[in-house]
């Protein structure tokens, strides 16, 4: 092909490339989202069930492992809720097996031993026909839980080499902060701590007065953790 003809085709090729780029759909529809990760991925409080399955495997009661599990479940119930604890017992032909009866009594004893009023233990039954002899006793209660309302798997933008112009906006990507918010919600011992701080305890009046006296005399009121102080405290 003559060089002049080839040069004449260059503008046509560029036009075709530009048309192709213009017709390519964007990876995201351009909808704006909050820049604050706490707004994009809020931590919400809700009532969620806490569950424990007790497998009846010992004929004379709970084995040590499951007895510890039930006691820990009972302590969690006392500290996390003021409602009732549900115990669902498996039955076959409308009746529980002797093994289930023995374990149910052991569960009740363990729960009452943690300080739970027996009137706050509600019993129910479920049909375990065909489920086998190891059908569990299901314990549950509702507790306040902190969670992020959506999973951390939404990536509307392509952060790799195929990213478009949105990567030049110098803004946080959508998924940023989702994992840290989820971990924070899971690590909170009391979900209410994420809503408001706890009430302050009384100040140490003796230490406060002593610190003021030290400042008035020109001394350092901070605690001395040096070797001299350590030897003096050990003597």
mmCIF file with all atom_site columns, C-alpha atoms in Angstrom:
data_model
loop_
_atom_site.group_PDB
_atom_site.id
_atom_site.type_symbol
_atom_site.label_atom_id
_atom_site.label_alt_id
_atom_site.label_comp_id
_atom_site.label_asym_id
_atom_site.label_entity_id
_atom_site.label_seq_id
_atom_site.pdbx_PDB_ins_code
_atom_site.Cartn_x
_atom_site.Cartn_y
_atom_site.Cartn_z
_atom_site.occupancy
_atom_site.B_iso_or_equiv
_atom_site.pdbx_formal_charge
_atom_site.auth_seq_id
_atom_site.auth_comp_id
_atom_site.auth_asym_id
_atom_site.auth_atom_id
_atom_site.pdbx_PDB_model_num
ATOM 1   C CA . UNK A 1 1   ? 0.000   0.000   0.000   1.00 0.00 ? 1   UNK A CA 1
ATOM 2   C CA . UNK A 1 2   ? 1.392   3.453   -0.878  1.00 0.00 ? 2   UNK A CA 1
ATOM 3   C CA . UNK A 1 3   ? 2.537   5.523   2.081   1.00 0.00 ? 3   UNK A CA 1
ATOM 4   C CA . UNK A 1 4   ? 0.107   8.348   1.227   1.00 0.00 ? 4   UNK A CA 1
ATOM 5   C CA . UNK A 1 5   ? -2.833  5.920   1.347   1.00 0.00 ? 5   UNK A CA 1
ATOM 6   C CA . UNK A 1 6   ? -1.684  4.534   4.674   1.00 0.00 ? 6   UNK A CA 1
ATOM 7   C CA . UNK A 1 7   ? -1.429  8.016   6.173   1.00 0.00 ? 7   UNK A CA 1
ATOM 8   C CA . UNK A 1 8   ? -4.905  8.792   4.922   1.00 0.00 ? 8   UNK A CA 1
ATOM 9   C CA . UNK A 1 9   ? -6.279  5.792   6.849   1.00 0.00 ? 9   UNK A CA 1
ATOM 10  C CA . UNK A 1 10  ? -4.832  6.924   10.193  1.00 0.00 ? 10  UNK A CA 1
ATOM 11  C CA . UNK A 1 11  ? -7.616  9.466   10.961  1.00 0.00 ? 11  UNK A CA 1
ATOM 12  C CA . UNK A 1 12  ? -10.207 6.835   10.129  1.00 0.00 ? 12  UNK A CA 1
ATOM 13  C CA . UNK A 1 13  ? -8.578  4.397   12.523  1.00 0.00 ? 13  UNK A CA 1
ATOM 14  C CA . UNK A 1 14  ? -8.460  6.960   15.324  1.00 0.00 ? 14  UNK A CA 1
ATOM 15  C CA . UNK A 1 15  ? -12.103 7.797   14.758  1.00 0.00 ? 15  UNK A CA 1
ATOM 16  C CA . UNK A 1 16  ? -13.006 4.127   15.007  1.00 0.00 ? 16  UNK A CA 1
ATOM 17  C CA . UNK A 1 17  ? -11.074 3.790   18.284  1.00 0.00 ? 17  UNK A CA 1
ATOM 18  C CA . UNK A 1 18  ? -12.748 6.862   19.757  1.00 0.00 ? 18  UNK A CA 1
ATOM 19  C CA . UNK A 1 19  ? -16.172 5.608   18.746  1.00 0.00 ? 19  UNK A CA 1
ATOM 20  C CA . UNK A 1 20  ? -15.411 2.289   20.361  1.00 0.00 ? 20  UNK A CA 1
ATOM 21  C CA . UNK A 1 21  ? -14.374 3.997   23.602  1.00 0.00 ? 21  UNK A CA 1
ATOM 22  C CA . UNK A 1 22  ? -17.482 6.157   23.587  1.00 0.00 ? 22  UNK A CA 1
ATOM 23  C CA . UNK A 1 23  ? -19.717 3.128   23.212  1.00 0.00 ? 23  UNK A CA 1
ATOM 24  C CA . UNK A 1 24  ? -18.017 1.094   25.966  1.00 0.00 ? 24  UNK A CA 1
ATOM 25  C CA . UNK A 1 25  ? -20.175 0.942   29.125  1.00 0.00 ? 25  UNK A CA 1
ATOM 26  C CA . UNK A 1 26  ? -18.658 2.354   32.294  1.00 0.00 ? 26  UNK A CA 1
ATOM 27  C CA . UNK A 1 27  ? -17.989 -0.093  35.154  1.00 0.00 ? 27  UNK A CA 1
ATOM 28  C CA . UNK A 1 28  ? -20.112 2.072   37.441  1.00 0.00 ? 28  UNK A CA 1
ATOM 29  C CA . UNK A 1 29  ? -23.182 4.160   36.706  1.00 0.00 ? 29  UNK A CA 1
ATOM 30  C CA . UNK A 1 30  ? -21.646 7.266   38.254  1.00 0.00 ? 30  UNK A CA 1
ATOM 31  C CA . UNK A 1 31  ? -23.979 7.345   41.245  1.00 0.00 ? 31  UNK A CA 1
ATOM 32  C CA . UNK A 1 32  ? -22.341 9.206   44.091  1.00 0.00 ? 32  UNK A CA 1
ATOM 33  C CA . UNK A 1 33  ? -21.985 7.587   47.483  1.00 0.00 ? 33  UNK A CA 1
ATOM 34  C CA . UNK A 1 34  ? -21.061 8.943   50.939  1.00 0.00 ? 34  UNK A CA 1
ATOM 35  C CA . UNK A 1 35  ? -17.371 9.669   51.423  1.00 0.00 ? 35  UNK A CA 1
ATOM 36  C CA . UNK A 1 36  ? -17.482 8.732   55.114  1.00 0.00 ? 36  UNK A CA 1
ATOM 37  C CA . UNK A 1 37  ? -16.952 4.979   55.535  1.00 0.00 ? 37  UNK A CA 1
ATOM 38  C CA . UNK A 1 38  ? -19.086 5.057   58.691  1.00 0.00 ? 38  UNK A CA 1
ATOM 39  C CA . UNK A 1 39  ? -22.034 6.169   56.574  1.00 0.00 ? 39  UNK A CA 1
ATOM 40  C CA . UNK A 1 40  ? -21.323 3.723   53.743  1.00 0.00 ? 40  UNK A CA 1
ATOM 41  C CA . UNK A 1 41  ? -20.897 0.822   56.144  1.00 0.00 ? 41  UNK A CA 1
ATOM 42  C CA . UNK A 1 42  ? -22.842 1.691   59.307  1.00 0.00 ? 42  UNK A CA 1
ATOM 43  C CA . UNK A 1 43  ? -22.834 -0.505  62.395  1.00 0.00 ? 43  UNK A CA 1
ATOM 44  C CA . UNK A 1 44  ? -26.432 -1.293  63.346  1.00 0.00 ? 44  UNK A CA 1
ATOM 45  C CA . UNK A 1 45  ? -27.800 -2.806  66.540  1.00 0.00 ? 45  UNK A CA 1
ATOM 46  C CA . UNK A 1 46  ? -30.483 -5.476  66.339  1.00 0.00 ? 46  UNK A CA 1
ATOM 47  C CA . UNK A 1 47  ? -31.865 -8.418  68.265  1.00 0.00 ? 47  UNK A CA 1
ATOM 48  C CA . UNK A 1 48  ? -30.337 -11.661 66.992  1.00 0.00 ? 48  UNK A CA 1
ATOM 49  C CA . UNK A 1 49  ? -30.674 -15.206 68.358  1.00 0.00 ? 49  UNK A CA 1
ATOM 50  C CA . UNK A 1 50  ? -27.831 -16.822 70.273  1.00 0.00 ? 50  UNK A CA 1
ATOM 51  C CA . UNK A 1 51  ? -27.958 -20.600 69.858  1.00 0.00 ? 51  UNK A CA 1
ATOM 52  C CA . UNK A 1 52  ? -26.430 -23.683 71.444  1.00 0.00 ? 52  UNK A CA 1
ATOM 53  C CA . UNK A 1 53  ? -27.021 -27.274 70.338  1.00 0.00 ? 53  UNK A CA 1
ATOM 54  C CA . UNK A 1 54  ? -26.637 -29.902 73.072  1.00 0.00 ? 54  UNK A CA 1
ATOM 55  C CA . UNK A 1 55  ? -26.098 -33.431 71.752  1.00 0.00 ? 55  UNK A CA 1
ATOM 56  C CA . UNK A 1 56  ? -27.506 -36.095 74.127  1.00 0.00 ? 56  UNK A CA 1
ATOM 57  C CA . UNK A 1 57  ? -24.711 -38.680 74.185  1.00 0.00 ? 57  UNK A CA 1
ATOM 58  C CA . UNK A 1 58  ? -24.323 -39.649 77.857  1.00 0.00 ? 58  UNK A CA 1
ATOM 59  C CA . UNK A 1 59  ? -27.052 -41.713 79.493  1.00 0.00 ? 59  UNK A CA 1
ATOM 60  C CA . UNK A 1 60  ? -26.541 -40.155 82.942  1.00 0.00 ? 60  UNK A CA 1
ATOM 61  C CA . UNK A 1 61  ? -26.414 -36.474 81.972  1.00 0.00 ? 61  UNK A CA 1
ATOM 62  C CA . UNK A 1 62  ? -24.212 -33.960 80.253  1.00 0.00 ? 62  UNK A CA 1
ATOM 63  C CA . UNK A 1 63  ? -20.593 -34.741 79.522  1.00 0.00 ? 63  UNK A CA 1
ATOM 64  C CA . UNK A 1 64  ? -18.075 -32.266 81.032  1.00 0.00 ? 64  UNK A CA 1
ATOM 65  C CA . UNK A 1 65  ? -17.526 -30.424 77.744  1.00 0.00 ? 65  UNK A CA 1
ATOM 66  C CA . UNK A 1 66  ? -21.217 -29.767 77.131  1.00 0.00 ? 66  UNK A CA 1
ATOM 67  C CA . UNK A 1 67  ? -21.867 -28.992 80.795  1.00 0.00 ? 67  UNK A CA 1
ATOM 68  C CA . UNK A 1 68  ? -19.311 -26.177 80.511  1.00 0.00 ? 68  UNK A CA 1
ATOM 69  C CA . UNK A 1 69  ? -20.967 -25.023 77.279  1.00 0.00 ? 69  UNK A CA 1
ATOM 70  C CA . UNK A 1 70  ? -24.399 -24.843 78.916  1.00 0.00 ? 70  UNK A CA 1
ATOM 71  C CA . UNK A 1 71  ? -23.067 -22.958 81.942  1.00 0.00 ? 71  UNK A CA 1
ATOM 72  C CA . UNK A 1 72  ? -21.266 -20.458 79.705  1.00 0.00 ? 72  UNK A CA 1
ATOM 73  C CA . UNK A 1 73  ? -24.468 -20.064 77.691  1.00 0.00 ? 73  UNK A CA 1
ATOM 74  C CA . UNK A 1 74  ? -26.388 -19.424 80.899  1.00 0.00 ? 74  UNK A CA 1
ATOM 75  C CA . UNK A 1 75  ? -23.925 -16.776 82.073  1.00 0.00 ? 75  UNK A CA 1
ATOM 76  C CA . UNK A 1 76  ? -24.135 -15.082 78.664  1.00 0.00 ? 76  UNK A CA 1
ATOM 77  C CA . UNK A 1 77  ? -27.930 -15.085 78.943  1.00 0.00 ? 77  UNK A CA 1
ATOM 78  C CA . UNK A 1 78  ? -27.804 -13.383 82.330  1.00 0.00 ? 78  UNK A CA 1
ATOM 79  C CA . UNK A 1 79  ? -25.437 -10.644 81.174  1.00 0.00 ? 79  UNK A CA 1
ATOM 80  C CA . UNK A 1 80  ? -26.814 -9.973  77.684  1.00 0.00 ? 80  UNK A CA 1
ATOM 81  C CA . UNK A 1 81  ? -30.600 -10.098 77.970  1.00 0.00 ? 81  UNK A CA 1
ATOM 82  C CA . UNK A 1 82  ? -33.553 -9.815  80.316  1.00 0.00 ? 82  UNK A CA 1
ATOM 83  C CA . UNK A 1 83  ? -35.891 -12.110 78.391  1.00 0.00 ? 83  UNK A CA 1
ATOM 84  C CA . UNK A 1 84  ? -36.382 -15.862 78.445  1.00 0.00 ? 84  UNK A CA 1
ATOM 85  C CA . UNK A 1 85  ? -34.251 -18.773 77.321  1.00 0.00 ? 85  UNK A CA 1
ATOM 86  C CA . UNK A 1 86  ? -35.847 -21.293 74.985  1.00 0.00 ? 86  UNK A CA 1
ATOM 87  C CA . UNK A 1 87  ? -35.072 -25.025 75.117  1.00 0.00 ? 87  UNK A CA 1
ATOM 88  C CA . UNK A 1 88  ? -36.458 -27.073 72.227  1.00 0.00 ? 88  UNK A CA 1
ATOM 89  C CA . UNK A 1 89  ? -36.495 -30.817 72.929  1.00 0.00 ? 89  UNK A CA 1
ATOM 90  C CA . UNK A 1 90  ? -36.548 -33.495 70.186  1.00 0.00 ? 90  UNK A CA 1
ATOM 91  C CA . UNK A 1 91  ? -39.466 -35.927 70.351  1.00 0.00 ? 91  UNK A CA 1
ATOM 92  C CA . UNK A 1 92  ? -40.368 -39.038 68.391  1.00 0.00 ? 92  UNK A CA 1
ATOM 93  C CA . UNK A 1 93  ? -44.028 -40.039 68.176  1.00 0.00 ? 93  UNK A CA 1
ATOM 94  C CA . UNK A 1 94  ? -44.789 -37.187 70.558  1.00 0.00 ? 94  UNK A CA 1
ATOM 95  C CA . UNK A 1 95  ? -42.443 -38.362 73.314  1.00 0.00 ? 95  UNK A CA 1
ATOM 96  C CA . UNK A 1 96  ? -38.773 -37.706 74.144  1.00 0.00 ? 96  UNK A CA 1
ATOM 97  C CA . UNK A 1 97  ? -36.462 -40.677 74.533  1.00 0.00 ? 97  UNK A CA 1
ATOM 98  C CA . UNK A 1 98  ? -35.068 -41.569 77.992  1.00 0.00 ? 98  UNK A CA 1
ATOM 99  C CA . UNK A 1 99  ? -31.676 -40.251 76.860  1.00 0.00 ? 99  UNK A CA 1
ATOM 100 C CA . UNK A 1 100 ? -33.207 -36.904 75.920  1.00 0.00 ? 100 UNK A CA 1
ATOM 101 C CA . UNK A 1 101 ? -35.125 -36.725 79.214  1.00 0.00 ? 101 UNK A CA 1
ATOM 102 C CA . UNK A 1 102 ? -31.946 -37.251 81.228  1.00 0.00 ? 102 UNK A CA 1
ATOM 103 C CA . UNK A 1 103 ? -30.035 -34.616 79.284  1.00 0.00 ? 103 UNK A CA 1
ATOM 104 C CA . UNK A 1 104 ? -32.945 -32.162 79.479  1.00 0.00 ? 104 UNK A CA 1
ATOM 105 C CA . UNK A 1 105 ? -32.938 -32.429 83.271  1.00 0.00 ? 105 UNK A CA 1
ATOM 106 C CA . UNK A 1 106 ? -29.171 -31.903 83.272  1.00 0.00 ? 106 UNK A CA 1
ATOM 107 C CA . UNK A 1 107 ? -29.559 -28.817 81.074  1.00 0.00 ? 107 UNK A CA 1
ATOM 108 C CA . UNK A 1 108 ? -32.144 -27.381 83.456  1.00 0.00 ? 108 UNK A CA 1
ATOM 109 C CA . UNK A 1 109 ? -29.897 -28.049 86.463  1.00 0.00 ? 109 UNK A CA 1
ATOM 110 C CA . UNK A 1 110 ? -26.914 -26.395 84.778  1.00 0.00 ? 110 UNK A CA 1
ATOM 111 C CA . UNK A 1 111 ? -28.920 -23.316 83.779  1.00 0.00 ? 111 UNK A CA 1
ATOM 112 C CA . UNK A 1 112 ? -30.461 -22.892 87.226  1.00 0.00 ? 112 UNK A CA 1
ATOM 113 C CA . UNK A 1 113 ? -26.976 -23.298 88.695  1.00 0.00 ? 113 UNK A CA 1
ATOM 114 C CA . UNK A 1 114 ? -25.877 -20.153 86.864  1.00 0.00 ? 114 UNK A CA 1
ATOM 115 C CA . UNK A 1 115 ? -28.567 -18.133 88.644  1.00 0.00 ? 115 UNK A CA 1
ATOM 116 C CA . UNK A 1 116 ? -31.324 -18.302 86.022  1.00 0.00 ? 116 UNK A CA 1
ATOM 117 C CA . UNK A 1 117 ? -34.830 -18.451 87.440  1.00 0.00 ? 117 UNK A CA 1
ATOM 118 C CA . UNK A 1 118 ? -36.474 -21.699 86.343  1.00 0.00 ? 118 UNK A CA 1
ATOM 119 C CA . UNK A 1 119 ? -39.543 -19.663 85.345  1.00 0.00 ? 119 UNK A CA 1
ATOM 120 C CA . UNK A 1 120 ? -37.428 -17.964 82.665  1.00 0.00 ? 120 UNK A CA 1
ATOM 121 C CA . UNK A 1 121 ? -36.708 -21.295 80.963  1.00 0.00 ? 121 UNK A CA 1
ATOM 122 C CA . UNK A 1 122 ? -39.353 -22.013 78.330  1.00 0.00 ? 122 UNK A CA 1
ATOM 123 C CA . UNK A 1 123 ? -39.645 -25.567 77.028  1.00 0.00 ? 123 UNK A CA 1
ATOM 124 C CA . UNK A 1 124 ? -40.903 -26.646 73.623  1.00 0.00 ? 124 UNK A CA 1
ATOM 125 C CA . UNK A 1 125 ? -40.743 -29.702 71.380  1.00 0.00 ? 125 UNK A CA 1
ATOM 126 C CA . UNK A 1 126 ? -39.879 -30.419 67.760  1.00 0.00 ? 126 UNK A CA 1
ATOM 127 C CA . UNK A 1 127 ? -40.470 -33.549 65.711  1.00 0.00 ? 127 UNK A CA 1
ATOM 128 C CA . UNK A 1 128 ? -37.205 -35.489 65.358  1.00 0.00 ? 128 UNK A CA 1
ATOM 129 C CA . UNK A 1 129 ? -38.667 -38.447 63.470  1.00 0.00 ? 129 UNK A CA 1
ATOM 130 C CA . UNK A 1 130 ? -36.053 -39.745 61.059  1.00 0.00 ? 130 UNK A CA 1
ATOM 131 C CA . UNK A 1 131 ? -33.334 -37.404 62.321  1.00 0.00 ? 131 UNK A CA 1
ATOM 132 C CA . UNK A 1 132 ? -31.501 -40.047 64.317  1.00 0.00 ? 132 UNK A CA 1
ATOM 133 C CA . UNK A 1 133 ? -30.862 -40.610 68.030  1.00 0.00 ? 133 UNK A CA 1
ATOM 134 C CA . UNK A 1 134 ? -28.395 -37.715 68.282  1.00 0.00 ? 134 UNK A CA 1
ATOM 135 C CA . UNK A 1 135 ? -30.951 -34.991 67.586  1.00 0.00 ? 135 UNK A CA 1
ATOM 136 C CA . UNK A 1 136 ? -29.871 -31.997 69.695  1.00 0.00 ? 136 UNK A CA 1
ATOM 137 C CA . UNK A 1 137 ? -31.606 -30.038 72.392  1.00 0.00 ? 137 UNK A CA 1
ATOM 138 C CA . UNK A 1 138 ? -31.630 -26.515 70.955  1.00 0.00 ? 138 UNK A CA 1
ATOM 139 C CA . UNK A 1 139 ? -31.070 -23.661 73.392  1.00 0.00 ? 139 UNK A CA 1
ATOM 140 C CA . UNK A 1 140 ? -31.602 -20.073 72.269  1.00 0.00 ? 140 UNK A CA 1
ATOM 141 C CA . UNK A 1 141 ? -32.227 -16.542 73.464  1.00 0.00 ? 141 UNK A CA 1
ATOM 142 C CA . UNK A 1 142 ? -32.400 -13.145 71.788  1.00 0.00 ? 142 UNK A CA 1
ATOM 143 C CA . UNK A 1 143 ? -29.518 -10.758 72.420  1.00 0.00 ? 143 UNK A CA 1
ATOM 144 C CA . UNK A 1 144 ? -28.440 -7.333  71.228  1.00 0.00 ? 144 UNK A CA 1
ATOM 145 C CA . UNK A 1 145 ? -25.916 -7.683  68.405  1.00 0.00 ? 145 UNK A CA 1
ATOM 146 C CA . UNK A 1 146 ? -23.829 -5.188  66.439  1.00 0.00 ? 146 UNK A CA 1
ATOM 147 C CA . UNK A 1 147 ? -23.471 -5.926  62.712  1.00 0.00 ? 147 UNK A CA 1
ATOM 148 C CA . UNK A 1 148 ? -22.798 -4.245  59.377  1.00 0.00 ? 148 UNK A CA 1
ATOM 149 C CA . UNK A 1 149 ? -26.003 -4.715  57.315  1.00 0.00 ? 149 UNK A CA 1
ATOM 150 C CA . UNK A 1 150 ? -24.252 -5.954  54.150  1.00 0.00 ? 150 UNK A CA 1
ATOM 151 C CA . UNK A 1 151 ? -21.309 -8.200  53.211  1.00 0.00 ? 151 UNK A CA 1
ATOM 152 C CA . UNK A 1 152 ? -17.956 -6.745  52.195  1.00 0.00 ? 152 UNK A CA 1
ATOM 153 C CA . UNK A 1 153 ? -17.926 -7.995  48.608  1.00 0.00 ? 153 UNK A CA 1
ATOM 154 C CA . UNK A 1 154 ? -19.278 -5.060  46.590  1.00 0.00 ? 154 UNK A CA 1
ATOM 155 C CA . UNK A 1 155 ? -16.667 -3.648  44.192  1.00 0.00 ? 155 UNK A CA 1
ATOM 156 C CA . UNK A 1 156 ? -18.447 -1.302  41.747  1.00 0.00 ? 156 UNK A CA 1
ATOM 157 C CA . UNK A 1 157 ? -15.140 0.165   40.530  1.00 0.00 ? 157 UNK A CA 1
ATOM 158 C CA . UNK A 1 158 ? -12.285 -1.699  38.894  1.00 0.00 ? 158 UNK A CA 1
ATOM 159 C CA . UNK A 1 159 ? -9.222  -0.860  40.994  1.00 0.00 ? 159 UNK A CA 1
ATOM 160 C CA . UNK A 1 160 ? -6.806  -2.684  38.691  1.00 0.00 ? 160 UNK A CA 1
ATOM 161 C CA . UNK A 1 161 ? -5.270  -1.625  35.365  1.00 0.00 ? 161 UNK A CA 1
ATOM 162 C CA . UNK A 1 162 ? -8.658  -1.547  33.666  1.00 0.00 ? 162 UNK A CA 1
ATOM 163 C CA . UNK A 1 163 ? -9.965  1.247   35.882  1.00 0.00 ? 163 UNK A CA 1
ATOM 164 C CA . UNK A 1 164 ? -11.581 4.237   34.225  1.00 0.00 ? 164 UNK A CA 1
ATOM 165 C CA . UNK A 1 165 ? -11.476 7.926   35.015  1.00 0.00 ? 165 UNK A CA 1
ATOM 166 C CA . UNK A 1 166 ? -13.060 7.351   38.441  1.00 0.00 ? 166 UNK A CA 1
ATOM 167 C CA . UNK A 1 167 ? -9.652  6.236   39.764  1.00 0.00 ? 167 UNK A CA 1
ATOM 168 C CA . UNK A 1 168 ? -8.321  9.786   39.258  1.00 0.00 ? 168 UNK A CA 1
ATOM 169 C CA . UNK A 1 169 ? -10.895 11.384  41.577  1.00 0.00 ? 169 UNK A CA 1
ATOM 170 C CA . UNK A 1 170 ? -8.767  10.819  44.699  1.00 0.00 ? 170 UNK A CA 1
ATOM 171 C CA . UNK A 1 171 ? -11.784 9.560   46.652  1.00 0.00 ? 171 UNK A CA 1
ATOM 172 C CA . UNK A 1 172 ? -12.145 6.450   48.809  1.00 0.00 ? 172 UNK A CA 1
ATOM 173 C CA . UNK A 1 173 ? -13.453 3.435   46.953  1.00 0.00 ? 173 UNK A CA 1
ATOM 174 C CA . UNK A 1 174 ? -16.804 2.016   48.006  1.00 0.00 ? 174 UNK A CA 1
ATOM 175 C CA . UNK A 1 175 ? -15.559 -1.038  49.892  1.00 0.00 ? 175 UNK A CA 1
ATOM 176 C CA . UNK A 1 176 ? -12.991 0.876   51.965  1.00 0.00 ? 176 UNK A CA 1
ATOM 177 C CA . UNK A 1 177 ? -13.797 0.565   55.663  1.00 0.00 ? 177 UNK A CA 1
ATOM 178 C CA . UNK A 1 178 ? -16.256 -2.317  55.375  1.00 0.00 ? 178 UNK A CA 1
ATOM 179 C CA . UNK A 1 179 ? -13.911 -4.941  56.837  1.00 0.00 ? 179 UNK A CA 1
ATOM 180 C CA . UNK A 1 180 ? -12.730 -2.722  59.697  1.00 0.00 ? 180 UNK A CA 1
ATOM 181 C CA . UNK A 1 181 ? -16.325 -1.820  60.590  1.00 0.00 ? 181 UNK A CA 1
ATOM 182 C CA . UNK A 1 182 ? -17.312 -5.493  60.567  1.00 0.00 ? 182 UNK A CA 1
ATOM 183 C CA . UNK A 1 183 ? -14.375 -6.455  62.791  1.00 0.00 ? 183 UNK A CA 1
ATOM 184 C CA . UNK A 1 184 ? -15.143 -3.610  65.199  1.00 0.00 ? 184 UNK A CA 1
ATOM 185 C CA . UNK A 1 185 ? -18.760 -4.764  65.485  1.00 0.00 ? 185 UNK A CA 1
ATOM 186 C CA . UNK A 1 186 ? -17.678 -8.347  66.193  1.00 0.00 ? 186 UNK A CA 1
ATOM 187 C CA . UNK A 1 187 ? -15.112 -7.343  68.822  1.00 0.00 ? 187 UNK A CA 1
ATOM 188 C CA . UNK A 1 188 ? -17.426 -5.162  70.895  1.00 0.00 ? 188 UNK A CA 1
ATOM 189 C CA . UNK A 1 189 ? -18.135 -6.939  74.180  1.00 0.00 ? 189 UNK A CA 1
ATOM 190 C CA . UNK A 1 190 ? -21.206 -4.762  74.724  1.00 0.00 ? 190 UNK A CA 1
ATOM 191 C CA . UNK A 1 191 ? -22.836 -3.381  71.551  1.00 0.00 ? 191 UNK A CA 1
ATOM 192 C CA . UNK A 1 192 ? -24.057 -0.362  73.530  1.00 0.00 ? 192 UNK A CA 1
ATOM 193 C CA . UNK A 1 193 ? -20.430 0.789   73.772  1.00 0.00 ? 193 UNK A CA 1
ATOM 194 C CA . UNK A 1 194 ? -20.659 1.601   70.054  1.00 0.00 ? 194 UNK A CA 1
ATOM 195 C CA . UNK A 1 195 ? -23.594 3.936   70.723  1.00 0.00 ? 195 UNK A CA 1
ATOM 196 C CA . UNK A 1 196 ? -22.481 5.810   73.845  1.00 0.00 ? 196 UNK A CA 1
ATOM 197 C CA . UNK A 1 197 ? -19.646 5.699   76.389  1.00 0.00 ? 197 UNK A CA 1
ATOM 198 C CA . UNK A 1 198 ? -20.072 4.151   79.792  1.00 0.00 ? 198 UNK A CA 1
ATOM 199 C CA . UNK A 1 199 ? -20.712 6.186   82.930  1.00 0.00 ? 199 UNK A CA 1
ATOM 200 C CA . UNK A 1 200 ? -17.511 7.420   84.536  1.00 0.00 ? 200 UNK A CA 1
ATOM 201 C CA . UNK A 1 201 ? -16.574 5.959   87.886  1.00 0.00 ? 201 UNK A CA 1
ATOM 202 C CA . UNK A 1 202 ? -15.685 8.053   90.937  1.00 0.00 ? 202 UNK A CA 1
ATOM 203 C CA . UNK A 1 203 ? -12.268 9.712   90.932  1.00 0.00 ? 203 UNK A CA 1
ATOM 204 C CA . UNK A 1 204 ? -9.466  8.594   93.256  1.00 0.00 ? 204 UNK A CA 1
ATOM 205 C CA . UNK A 1 205 ? -9.659  11.473  95.728  1.00 0.00 ? 205 UNK A CA 1
ATOM 206 C CA . UNK A 1 206 ? -6.600  10.410  97.739  1.00 0.00 ? 206 UNK A CA 1
ATOM 207 C CA . UNK A 1 207 ? -4.366  10.266  94.675  1.00 0.00 ? 207 UNK A CA 1
ATOM 208 C CA . UNK A 1 208 ? -5.741  13.538  93.343  1.00 0.00 ? 208 UNK A CA 1
ATOM 209 C CA . UNK A 1 209 ? -5.014  15.396  96.608  1.00 0.00 ? 209 UNK A CA 1
ATOM 210 C CA . UNK A 1 210 ? -1.541  13.863  96.769  1.00 0.00 ? 210 UNK A CA 1
ATOM 211 C CA . UNK A 1 211 ? -0.794  14.953  93.185  1.00 0.00 ? 211 UNK A CA 1
ATOM 212 C CA . UNK A 1 212 ? -1.887  18.514  93.947  1.00 0.00 ? 212 UNK A CA 1
ATOM 213 C CA . UNK A 1 213 ? 0.400   18.598  96.990  1.00 0.00 ? 213 UNK A CA 1
ATOM 214 C CA . UNK A 1 214 ? 3.305   17.332  94.880  1.00 0.00 ? 214 UNK A CA 1
ATOM 215 C CA . UNK A 1 215 ? 2.716   20.073  92.305  1.00 0.00 ? 215 UNK A CA 1
ATOM 216 C CA . UNK A 1 216 ? 2.565   22.753  95.000  1.00 0.00 ? 216 UNK A CA 1
ATOM 217 C CA . UNK A 1 217 ? 5.956   21.699  96.339  1.00 0.00 ? 217 UNK A CA 1
ATOM 218 C CA . UNK A 1 218 ? 7.505   21.590  92.872  1.00 0.00 ? 218 UNK A CA 1
ATOM 219 C CA . UNK A 1 219 ? 7.738   17.792  92.656  1.00 0.00 ? 219 UNK A CA 1
ATOM 220 C CA . UNK A 1 220 ? 6.737   15.497  89.818  1.00 0.00 ? 220 UNK A CA 1
ATOM 221 C CA . UNK A 1 221 ? 3.374   13.862  90.682  1.00 0.00 ? 221 UNK A CA 1
ATOM 222 C CA . UNK A 1 222 ? 3.789   11.033  88.169  1.00 0.00 ? 222 UNK A CA 1
ATOM 223 C CA . UNK A 1 223 ? 4.468   7.492   89.348  1.00 0.00 ? 223 UNK A CA 1
ATOM 224 C CA . UNK A 1 224 ? 8.138   6.514   89.486  1.00 0.00 ? 224 UNK A CA 1
ATOM 225 C CA . UNK A 1 225 ? 8.705   3.131   87.814  1.00 0.00 ? 225 UNK A CA 1
ATOM 226 C CA . UNK A 1 226 ? 12.512  3.290   88.071  1.00 0.00 ? 226 UNK A CA 1
ATOM 227 C CA . UNK A 1 227 ? 14.760  0.678   89.731  1.00 0.00 ? 227 UNK A CA 1
ATOM 228 C CA . UNK A 1 228 ? 14.902  2.656   92.982  1.00 0.00 ? 228 UNK A CA 1
ATOM 229 C CA . UNK A 1 229 ? 11.128  2.655   93.365  1.00 0.00 ? 229 UNK A CA 1
ATOM 230 C CA . UNK A 1 230 ? 10.957  -1.041  92.479  1.00 0.00 ? 230 UNK A CA 1
ATOM 231 C CA . UNK A 1 231 ? 13.538  -1.995  95.116  1.00 0.00 ? 231 UNK A CA 1
ATOM 232 C CA . UNK A 1 232 ? 11.824  0.159   97.724  1.00 0.00 ? 232 UNK A CA 1
ATOM 233 C CA . UNK A 1 233 ? 8.456   -1.472  97.071  1.00 0.00 ? 233 UNK A CA 1
ATOM 234 C CA . UNK A 1 234 ? 9.996   -4.952  97.252  1.00 0.00 ? 234 UNK A CA 1
ATOM 235 C CA . UNK A 1 235 ? 11.728  -4.368  100.564 1.00 0.00 ? 235 UNK A CA 1
#
